[in-house]
């Protein structure tokens, strides 16, 4: 085979692998409210973790591992899971996590009331929480340190369907850009204003 033929075959094989990954994770991808925001770079080489009937909390465990392995996390989420509230509190007050989170106002209100003591301690220790009135399309976490990585959290009206993770530099850049788009319109909630 010529070098051109080898190149063409390798590109074709890469396409088939990516197509197969997307097809196998169709249910998860269909859970995304707005796929126009997705980037090919997120899906290229991504790791998918789906919620399944016999292991519905598998994606939650992946998010926990993602956050526990990070020292700096930025992200947004349209919903809250109790284990996430405890996780961010634990990691932040232990001094092992620097985090900035964006949510809708109702998620902020619910979290600050439901986990009041944990919330106040974490924000006193420097957890940055912003709110945005725009509808957030899915959950997004970007780990900047110690290694750059991105995690998209897919839900169906608050029920976790799965996560998509990627440490490809282009995927991380996409995540950072998308985060900044929402951050531009975010504000500090009244309860946290100095």
mmCIF file of C-alpha atoms in Angstrom:
data_model
loop_
_atom_site.group_PDB
_atom_site.id
_atom_site.type_symbol
_atom_site.label_atom_id
_atom_site.label_comp_id
_atom_site.label_asym_id
_atom_site.label_seq_id
_atom_site.Cartn_x
_atom_site.Cartn_y
_atom_site.Cartn_z
ATOM 1 C CA UNK A 1 0.000 0.000 0.000
ATOM 2 C CA UNK A 2 1.260 3.498 -0.806
ATOM 3 C CA UNK A 3 1.812 6.083 1.920
ATOM 4 C CA UNK A 4 -1.255 7.910 0.584
ATOM 5 C CA UNK A 5 -3.306 4.714 0.842
ATOM 6 C CA UNK A 6 -2.079 4.135 4.406
ATOM 7 C CA UNK A 7 -2.977 7.711 5.321
ATOM 8 C CA UNK A 8 -6.441 7.364 3.796
ATOM 9 C CA UNK A 9 -7.037 4.017 5.497
ATOM 10 C CA UNK A 10 -5.979 5.417 8.884
ATOM 11 C CA UNK A 11 -8.349 8.390 8.504
ATOM 12 C CA UNK A 12 -11.177 6.031 7.522
ATOM 13 C CA UNK A 13 -10.485 3.774 10.518
ATOM 14 C CA UNK A 14 -10.454 6.785 12.880
ATOM 15 C CA UNK A 15 -13.776 7.917 11.448
ATOM 16 C CA UNK A 16 -15.297 4.460 12.017
ATOM 17 C CA UNK A 17 -14.102 4.358 15.631
ATOM 18 C CA UNK A 18 -15.556 7.804 16.340
ATOM 19 C CA UNK A 19 -18.809 6.966 14.543
ATOM 20 C CA UNK A 20 -19.124 3.727 16.526
ATOM 21 C CA UNK A 21 -18.522 5.585 19.816
ATOM 22 C CA UNK A 22 -21.198 8.129 18.978
ATOM 23 C CA UNK A 23 -23.645 5.443 17.868
ATOM 24 C CA UNK A 24 -23.043 3.366 21.018
ATOM 25 C CA UNK A 25 -23.676 6.453 23.168
ATOM 26 C CA UNK A 26 -26.689 7.676 21.205
ATOM 27 C CA UNK A 27 -29.043 7.548 24.228
ATOM 28 C CA UNK A 28 -26.672 9.686 26.268
ATOM 29 C CA UNK A 29 -26.148 12.221 23.478
ATOM 30 C CA UNK A 30 -29.909 12.434 22.876
ATOM 31 C CA UNK A 31 -30.213 13.604 26.482
ATOM 32 C CA UNK A 32 -28.387 16.820 25.629
ATOM 33 C CA UNK A 33 -30.848 19.684 25.340
ATOM 34 C CA UNK A 34 -28.772 21.659 22.855
ATOM 35 C CA UNK A 35 -26.304 19.689 20.761
ATOM 36 C CA UNK A 36 -25.456 22.796 18.723
ATOM 37 C CA UNK A 37 -23.205 23.799 21.634
ATOM 38 C CA UNK A 38 -21.157 20.607 21.373
ATOM 39 C CA UNK A 39 -17.833 20.469 19.628
ATOM 40 C CA UNK A 40 -16.335 17.661 17.582
ATOM 41 C CA UNK A 41 -13.272 18.034 19.793
ATOM 42 C CA UNK A 42 -15.326 17.028 22.850
ATOM 43 C CA UNK A 43 -16.482 13.807 21.212
ATOM 44 C CA UNK A 44 -13.180 12.894 19.529
ATOM 45 C CA UNK A 45 -11.567 10.383 21.880
ATOM 46 C CA UNK A 46 -14.103 10.993 24.653
ATOM 47 C CA UNK A 47 -14.854 8.602 27.481
ATOM 48 C CA UNK A 48 -18.571 7.991 28.046
ATOM 49 C CA UNK A 49 -20.123 6.788 31.290
ATOM 50 C CA UNK A 50 -23.840 6.061 31.166
ATOM 51 C CA UNK A 51 -26.321 5.533 33.944
ATOM 52 C CA UNK A 52 -27.664 2.003 33.654
ATOM 53 C CA UNK A 53 -30.481 0.304 35.613
ATOM 54 C CA UNK A 54 -28.105 -1.874 37.644
ATOM 55 C CA UNK A 55 -25.640 1.015 38.325
ATOM 56 C CA UNK A 56 -27.566 4.311 38.185
ATOM 57 C CA UNK A 57 -24.956 6.157 40.273
ATOM 58 C CA UNK A 58 -22.003 5.284 38.049
ATOM 59 C CA UNK A 59 -21.891 8.789 36.465
ATOM 60 C CA UNK A 60 -22.039 10.421 39.923
ATOM 61 C CA UNK A 61 -18.977 8.413 40.917
ATOM 62 C CA UNK A 62 -17.184 9.626 37.774
ATOM 63 C CA UNK A 63 -17.939 13.261 38.647
ATOM 64 C CA UNK A 64 -16.730 12.661 42.208
ATOM 65 C CA UNK A 65 -13.458 11.190 40.908
ATOM 66 C CA UNK A 66 -13.080 14.120 38.512
ATOM 67 C CA UNK A 67 -13.487 16.678 41.331
ATOM 68 C CA UNK A 68 -11.393 14.742 43.868
ATOM 69 C CA UNK A 69 -8.520 14.586 41.377
ATOM 70 C CA UNK A 70 -8.581 18.323 40.713
ATOM 71 C CA UNK A 71 -7.131 21.284 42.557
ATOM 72 C CA UNK A 72 -8.891 23.876 40.377
ATOM 73 C CA UNK A 73 -12.385 23.405 38.911
ATOM 74 C CA UNK A 74 -14.730 25.765 37.114
ATOM 75 C CA UNK A 75 -18.142 24.773 35.937
ATOM 76 C CA UNK A 76 -21.857 25.249 35.605
ATOM 77 C CA UNK A 77 -24.849 23.069 36.341
ATOM 78 C CA UNK A 78 -28.617 23.361 35.914
ATOM 79 C CA UNK A 79 -29.250 21.015 38.896
ATOM 80 C CA UNK A 80 -27.760 19.889 42.208
ATOM 81 C CA UNK A 81 -27.132 16.415 43.595
ATOM 82 C CA UNK A 82 -26.711 16.119 47.370
ATOM 83 C CA UNK A 83 -23.495 14.162 46.998
ATOM 84 C CA UNK A 84 -22.064 17.007 44.882
ATOM 85 C CA UNK A 85 -22.881 19.577 47.569
ATOM 86 C CA UNK A 86 -21.102 17.448 50.180
ATOM 87 C CA UNK A 87 -18.189 16.758 47.838
ATOM 88 C CA UNK A 88 -17.521 20.411 47.011
ATOM 89 C CA UNK A 89 -17.827 21.326 50.700
ATOM 90 C CA UNK A 90 -15.442 18.564 51.753
ATOM 91 C CA UNK A 91 -12.833 19.296 49.073
ATOM 92 C CA UNK A 92 -13.033 23.055 49.437
ATOM 93 C CA UNK A 93 -12.849 23.244 53.231
ATOM 94 C CA UNK A 94 -9.954 20.754 53.249
ATOM 95 C CA UNK A 95 -8.065 23.284 51.142
ATOM 96 C CA UNK A 96 -7.594 20.865 48.277
ATOM 97 C CA UNK A 97 -9.946 22.556 45.791
ATOM 98 C CA UNK A 98 -10.325 26.017 44.306
ATOM 99 C CA UNK A 99 -13.728 26.170 42.603
ATOM 100 C CA UNK A 100 -16.049 28.554 40.790
ATOM 101 C CA UNK A 101 -19.594 27.332 40.092
ATOM 102 C CA UNK A 102 -22.403 28.895 38.033
ATOM 103 C CA UNK A 103 -26.026 27.800 38.512
ATOM 104 C CA UNK A 104 -29.515 29.172 37.968
ATOM 105 C CA UNK A 105 -30.766 31.258 40.935
ATOM 106 C CA UNK A 106 -33.144 28.502 42.087
ATOM 107 C CA UNK A 107 -30.274 26.005 42.403
ATOM 108 C CA UNK A 108 -28.295 28.533 44.449
ATOM 109 C CA UNK A 109 -31.291 29.211 46.719
ATOM 110 C CA UNK A 110 -32.040 25.522 47.207
ATOM 111 C CA UNK A 111 -28.408 24.645 47.940
ATOM 112 C CA UNK A 112 -27.860 27.544 50.342
ATOM 113 C CA UNK A 113 -30.991 26.526 52.289
ATOM 114 C CA UNK A 114 -30.765 22.721 52.105
ATOM 115 C CA UNK A 115 -27.081 22.543 53.090
ATOM 116 C CA UNK A 116 -26.858 25.885 54.891
ATOM 117 C CA UNK A 117 -23.969 25.134 57.282
ATOM 118 C CA UNK A 118 -21.870 23.377 54.629
ATOM 119 C CA UNK A 119 -22.651 26.087 52.083
ATOM 120 C CA UNK A 120 -21.682 28.934 54.430
ATOM 121 C CA UNK A 121 -18.452 27.236 55.465
ATOM 122 C CA UNK A 122 -17.407 26.513 51.866
ATOM 123 C CA UNK A 123 -18.175 30.047 50.668
ATOM 124 C CA UNK A 124 -16.348 31.495 53.690
ATOM 125 C CA UNK A 125 -13.357 29.372 52.642
ATOM 126 C CA UNK A 126 -13.478 30.899 49.147
ATOM 127 C CA UNK A 127 -15.875 28.817 47.039
ATOM 128 C CA UNK A 128 -17.047 31.207 44.311
ATOM 129 C CA UNK A 129 -20.705 30.828 43.355
ATOM 130 C CA UNK A 130 -22.318 32.805 40.566
ATOM 131 C CA UNK A 131 -25.849 32.711 39.178
ATOM 132 C CA UNK A 132 -27.085 33.166 35.643
ATOM 133 C CA UNK A 133 -30.630 33.631 34.375
ATOM 134 C CA UNK A 134 -29.968 31.828 31.099
ATOM 135 C CA UNK A 135 -30.983 28.180 30.865
ATOM 136 C CA UNK A 136 -27.886 26.028 31.225
ATOM 137 C CA UNK A 137 -27.850 23.254 28.598
ATOM 138 C CA UNK A 138 -26.030 20.618 30.693
ATOM 139 C CA UNK A 139 -23.469 20.384 33.443
ATOM 140 C CA UNK A 140 -19.893 21.323 32.599
ATOM 141 C CA UNK A 141 -16.746 20.932 34.683
ATOM 142 C CA UNK A 142 -13.294 22.057 33.627
ATOM 143 C CA UNK A 143 -10.289 20.876 35.570
ATOM 144 C CA UNK A 144 -7.367 23.233 35.106
ATOM 145 C CA UNK A 145 -4.971 21.735 37.631
ATOM 146 C CA UNK A 146 -3.199 19.393 38.054
ATOM 147 C CA UNK A 147 -4.163 18.275 34.526
ATOM 148 C CA UNK A 148 -6.501 19.935 32.055
ATOM 149 C CA UNK A 149 -9.689 17.976 31.426
ATOM 150 C CA UNK A 150 -13.362 18.593 30.669
ATOM 151 C CA UNK A 151 -16.469 16.747 31.849
ATOM 152 C CA UNK A 152 -19.994 17.229 30.455
ATOM 153 C CA UNK A 153 -22.776 16.040 32.760
ATOM 154 C CA UNK A 154 -25.931 15.004 30.897
ATOM 155 C CA UNK A 155 -29.258 15.029 32.718
ATOM 156 C CA UNK A 156 -32.892 14.505 31.846
ATOM 157 C CA UNK A 157 -34.875 16.980 33.964
ATOM 158 C CA UNK A 158 -32.479 16.497 36.871
ATOM 159 C CA UNK A 159 -32.036 12.738 36.473
ATOM 160 C CA UNK A 160 -28.417 11.999 35.663
ATOM 161 C CA UNK A 161 -28.009 10.132 32.360
ATOM 162 C CA UNK A 162 -24.240 10.109 32.141
ATOM 163 C CA UNK A 163 -21.006 11.982 31.629
ATOM 164 C CA UNK A 164 -18.686 12.647 28.720
ATOM 165 C CA UNK A 165 -15.031 13.263 29.605
ATOM 166 C CA UNK A 166 -12.068 14.303 27.522
ATOM 167 C CA UNK A 167 -8.558 15.596 28.195
ATOM 168 C CA UNK A 168 -7.830 16.498 24.567
ATOM 169 C CA UNK A 169 -6.492 20.110 24.573
ATOM 170 C CA UNK A 170 -9.074 21.151 21.937
ATOM 171 C CA UNK A 171 -11.913 19.707 24.042
ATOM 172 C CA UNK A 172 -10.643 21.548 27.125
ATOM 173 C CA UNK A 173 -10.381 24.795 25.113
ATOM 174 C CA UNK A 174 -13.980 24.295 23.927
ATOM 175 C CA UNK A 175 -15.091 23.795 27.553
ATOM 176 C CA UNK A 176 -13.266 26.921 28.719
ATOM 177 C CA UNK A 177 -14.783 29.014 25.914
ATOM 178 C CA UNK A 178 -18.308 27.762 26.628
ATOM 179 C CA UNK A 179 -17.871 28.377 30.358
ATOM 180 C CA UNK A 180 -16.691 31.942 29.709
ATOM 181 C CA UNK A 181 -19.744 32.621 27.516
ATOM 182 C CA UNK A 182 -22.040 31.880 30.465
ATOM 183 C CA UNK A 183 -19.726 33.557 32.989
ATOM 184 C CA UNK A 184 -19.971 36.872 31.108
ATOM 185 C CA UNK A 185 -23.669 37.080 32.029
ATOM 186 C CA UNK A 186 -23.308 35.647 35.548
ATOM 187 C CA UNK A 187 -23.536 37.672 38.748
ATOM 188 C CA UNK A 188 -23.007 37.182 42.453
ATOM 189 C CA UNK A 189 -26.195 36.163 44.247
ATOM 190 C CA UNK A 190 -27.556 38.717 46.738
ATOM 191 C CA UNK A 191 -26.867 36.420 49.686
ATOM 192 C CA UNK A 192 -23.152 36.350 48.786
ATOM 193 C CA UNK A 193 -22.709 40.008 47.868
ATOM 194 C CA UNK A 194 -20.083 41.763 50.018
#
